[in-house]
Tab-separated table of C-alpha atoms in Angstrom:
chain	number	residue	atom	x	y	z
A	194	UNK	CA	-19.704	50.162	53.018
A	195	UNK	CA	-16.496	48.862	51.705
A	196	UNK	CA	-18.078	48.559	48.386
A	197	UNK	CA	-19.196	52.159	48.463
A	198	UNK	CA	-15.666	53.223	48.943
A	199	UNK	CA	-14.124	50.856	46.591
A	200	UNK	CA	-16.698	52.476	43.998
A	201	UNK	CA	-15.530	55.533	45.322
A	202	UNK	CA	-11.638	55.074	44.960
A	203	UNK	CA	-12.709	53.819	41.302
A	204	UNK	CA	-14.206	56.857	40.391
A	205	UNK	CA	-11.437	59.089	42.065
A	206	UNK	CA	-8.893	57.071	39.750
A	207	UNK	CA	-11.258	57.250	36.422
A	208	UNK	CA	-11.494	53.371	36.611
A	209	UNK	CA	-15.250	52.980	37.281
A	210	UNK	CA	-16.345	54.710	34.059
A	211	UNK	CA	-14.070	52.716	31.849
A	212	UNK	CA	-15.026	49.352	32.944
A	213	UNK	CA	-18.884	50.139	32.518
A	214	UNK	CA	-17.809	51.403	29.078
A	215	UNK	CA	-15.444	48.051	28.342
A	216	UNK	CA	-19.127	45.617	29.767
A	217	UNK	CA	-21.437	47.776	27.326
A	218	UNK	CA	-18.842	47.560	24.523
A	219	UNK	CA	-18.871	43.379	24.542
A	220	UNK	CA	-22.473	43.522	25.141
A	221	UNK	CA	-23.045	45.313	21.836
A	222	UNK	CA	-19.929	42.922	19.888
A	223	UNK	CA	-21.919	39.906	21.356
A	224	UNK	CA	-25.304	41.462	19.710
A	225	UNK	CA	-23.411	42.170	16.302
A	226	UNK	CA	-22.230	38.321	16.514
A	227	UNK	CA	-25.909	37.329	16.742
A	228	UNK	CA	-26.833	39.180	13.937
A	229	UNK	CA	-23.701	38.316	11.789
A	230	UNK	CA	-24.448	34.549	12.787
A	231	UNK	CA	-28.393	35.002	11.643
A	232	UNK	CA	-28.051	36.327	8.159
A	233	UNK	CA	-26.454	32.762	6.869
A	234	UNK	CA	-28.589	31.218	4.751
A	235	UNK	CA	-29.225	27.797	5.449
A	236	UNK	CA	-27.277	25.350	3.264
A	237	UNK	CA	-27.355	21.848	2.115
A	238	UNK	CA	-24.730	19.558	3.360
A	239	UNK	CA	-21.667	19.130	1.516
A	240	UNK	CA	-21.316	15.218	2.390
A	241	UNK	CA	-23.213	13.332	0.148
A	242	UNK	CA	-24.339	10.122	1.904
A	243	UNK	CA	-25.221	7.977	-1.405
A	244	UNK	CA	-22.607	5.513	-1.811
A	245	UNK	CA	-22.050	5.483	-6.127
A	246	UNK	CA	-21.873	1.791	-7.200
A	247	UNK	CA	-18.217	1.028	-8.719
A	248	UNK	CA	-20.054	-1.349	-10.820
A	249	UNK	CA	-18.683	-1.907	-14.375
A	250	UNK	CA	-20.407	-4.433	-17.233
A	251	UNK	CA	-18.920	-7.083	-18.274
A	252	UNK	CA	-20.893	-7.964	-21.243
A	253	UNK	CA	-18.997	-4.691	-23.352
A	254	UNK	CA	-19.262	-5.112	-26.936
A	255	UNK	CA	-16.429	-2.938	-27.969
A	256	UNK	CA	-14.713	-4.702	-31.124
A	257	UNK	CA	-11.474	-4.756	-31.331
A	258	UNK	CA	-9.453	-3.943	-34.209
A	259	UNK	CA	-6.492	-5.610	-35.407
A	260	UNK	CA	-3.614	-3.503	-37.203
A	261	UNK	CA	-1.202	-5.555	-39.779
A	262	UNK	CA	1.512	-3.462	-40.814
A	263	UNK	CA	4.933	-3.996	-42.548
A	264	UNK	CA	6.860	-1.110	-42.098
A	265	UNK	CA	9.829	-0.154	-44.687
A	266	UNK	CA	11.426	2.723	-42.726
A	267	UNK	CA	11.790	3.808	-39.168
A	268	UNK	CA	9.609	7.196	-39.697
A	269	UNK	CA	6.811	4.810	-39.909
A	270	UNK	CA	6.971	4.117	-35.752
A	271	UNK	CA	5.353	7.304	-34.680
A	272	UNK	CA	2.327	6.369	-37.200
A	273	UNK	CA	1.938	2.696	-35.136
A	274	UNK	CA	2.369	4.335	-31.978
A	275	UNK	CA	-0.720	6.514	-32.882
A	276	UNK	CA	-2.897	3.370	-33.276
A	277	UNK	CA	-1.784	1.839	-29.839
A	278	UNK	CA	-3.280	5.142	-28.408
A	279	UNK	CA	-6.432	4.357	-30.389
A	280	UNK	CA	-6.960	1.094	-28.627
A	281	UNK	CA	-5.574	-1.176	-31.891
A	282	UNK	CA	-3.797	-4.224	-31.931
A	283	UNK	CA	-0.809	-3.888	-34.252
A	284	UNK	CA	1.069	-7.274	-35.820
A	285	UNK	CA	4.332	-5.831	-37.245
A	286	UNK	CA	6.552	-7.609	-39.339
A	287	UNK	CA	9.966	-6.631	-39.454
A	288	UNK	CA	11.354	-8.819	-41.802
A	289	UNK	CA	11.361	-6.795	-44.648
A	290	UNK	CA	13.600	-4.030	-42.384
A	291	UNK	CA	17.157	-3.925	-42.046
A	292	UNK	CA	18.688	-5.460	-38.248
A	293	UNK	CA	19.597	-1.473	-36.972
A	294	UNK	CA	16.567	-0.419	-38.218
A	295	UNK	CA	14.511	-2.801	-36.995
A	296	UNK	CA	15.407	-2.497	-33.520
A	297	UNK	CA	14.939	1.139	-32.997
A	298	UNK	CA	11.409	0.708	-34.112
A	299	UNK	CA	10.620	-1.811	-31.767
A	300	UNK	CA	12.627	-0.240	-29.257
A	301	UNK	CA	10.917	3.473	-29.997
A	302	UNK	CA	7.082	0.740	-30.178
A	303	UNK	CA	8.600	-1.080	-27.014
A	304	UNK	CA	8.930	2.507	-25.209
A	305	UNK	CA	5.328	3.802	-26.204
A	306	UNK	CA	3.907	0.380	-25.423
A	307	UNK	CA	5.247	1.044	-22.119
A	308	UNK	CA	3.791	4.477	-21.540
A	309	UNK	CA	0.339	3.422	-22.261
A	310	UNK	CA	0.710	0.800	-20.236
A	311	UNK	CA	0.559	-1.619	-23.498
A	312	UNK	CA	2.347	-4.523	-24.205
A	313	UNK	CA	4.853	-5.472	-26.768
A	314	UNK	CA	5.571	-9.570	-27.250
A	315	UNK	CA	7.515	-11.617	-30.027
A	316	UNK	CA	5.277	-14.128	-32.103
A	317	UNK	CA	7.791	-15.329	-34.180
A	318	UNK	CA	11.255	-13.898	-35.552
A	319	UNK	CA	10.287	-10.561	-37.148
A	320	UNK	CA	6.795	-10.751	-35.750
A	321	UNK	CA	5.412	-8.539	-32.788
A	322	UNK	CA	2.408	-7.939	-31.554
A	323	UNK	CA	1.536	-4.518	-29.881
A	324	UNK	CA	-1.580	-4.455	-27.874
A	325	UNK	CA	-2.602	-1.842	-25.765
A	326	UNK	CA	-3.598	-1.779	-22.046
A	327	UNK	CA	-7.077	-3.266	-22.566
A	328	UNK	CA	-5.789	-6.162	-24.410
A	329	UNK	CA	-4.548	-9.617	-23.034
A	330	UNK	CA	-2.676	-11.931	-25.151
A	331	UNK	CA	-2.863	-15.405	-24.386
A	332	UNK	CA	0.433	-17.406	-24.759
A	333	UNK	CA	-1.829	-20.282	-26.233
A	334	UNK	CA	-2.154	-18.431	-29.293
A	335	UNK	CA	1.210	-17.499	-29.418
A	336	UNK	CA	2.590	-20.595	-29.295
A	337	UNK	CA	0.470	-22.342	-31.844
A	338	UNK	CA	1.315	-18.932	-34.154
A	339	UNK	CA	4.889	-19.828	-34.004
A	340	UNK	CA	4.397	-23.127	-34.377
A	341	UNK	CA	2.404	-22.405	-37.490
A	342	UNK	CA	3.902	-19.617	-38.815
A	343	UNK	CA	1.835	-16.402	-38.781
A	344	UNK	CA	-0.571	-17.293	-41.579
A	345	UNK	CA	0.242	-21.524	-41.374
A	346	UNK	CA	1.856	-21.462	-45.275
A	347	UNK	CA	4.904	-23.923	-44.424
């Protein structure tokens, strides 16, 4: 009986019809949900569970290219720097260059070298060697160049 009443005061107030109105109004957003949530296609996953091998060959047979060059003015740095980007060894000789001159090319080669990750080393006086990332020069050699000379004409 209390229940009837209660109903009763509800309706008096206006409240009963609202909150039937508010229960069929989430029953209907729950029904749209289903329907939004049934139209997605299915899709493949996104992970991809094949591990990809990091495995590089040894055995290249890229040859490498040796650059000798004897530069007579300092315009001619930008031109050597090219051929480091292209992967080339470069001997320079400086001799023929003036002192100043000289060593703002190999600083300006010594710079680039750097940005590509290269490497820039002394063989003898006035002789450099420019190799690029890919390259490693073995102090062995090196040494027995200097010792030598670059060609071995002493």
């Amino acid at each position: 009986m209390a229940g009837k009443m209660i109903n009763k005061m509800m309706g008096f107030l206006g409240l009963e019809d609202d909150l039937e109105e508010d229960i069929e109004e989430e029953e209907t957003k729950k029904g749209e949900n289903e329907k939004i949530v049934n139209d997605f296609a299915e899709v493949d996953p996104i992970v991809n569970n094949k591990r990809q091998n990091k495995v590089v060959s040894i055995h290249t047979t890229i040859a490498a290219k040796v650059r000798i060059v004897k530069p007579t003015t300092y315009e001619e740095a930008a031109d050597i720097c090219d051929e480091l980007k292209n992967r080339k060894i470069i001997v320079i000789n400086t001799t023929g260059l003036e002192i100043r001159i000289a060593q703002r090319l190999l600083d300006f080669m010594g710079g680039a070298s750097y940005a590509l990750g290269g490497n820039l080393e002394e063989i003898e006086k006035g002789i450099y060697i420019l190799s690029p990332s890919s390259v490693e020069v073995n102090s062995d050699l090196k040494n027995e160049l200097s010792g030598k000379g670059i060609f071995g004409w002493k």
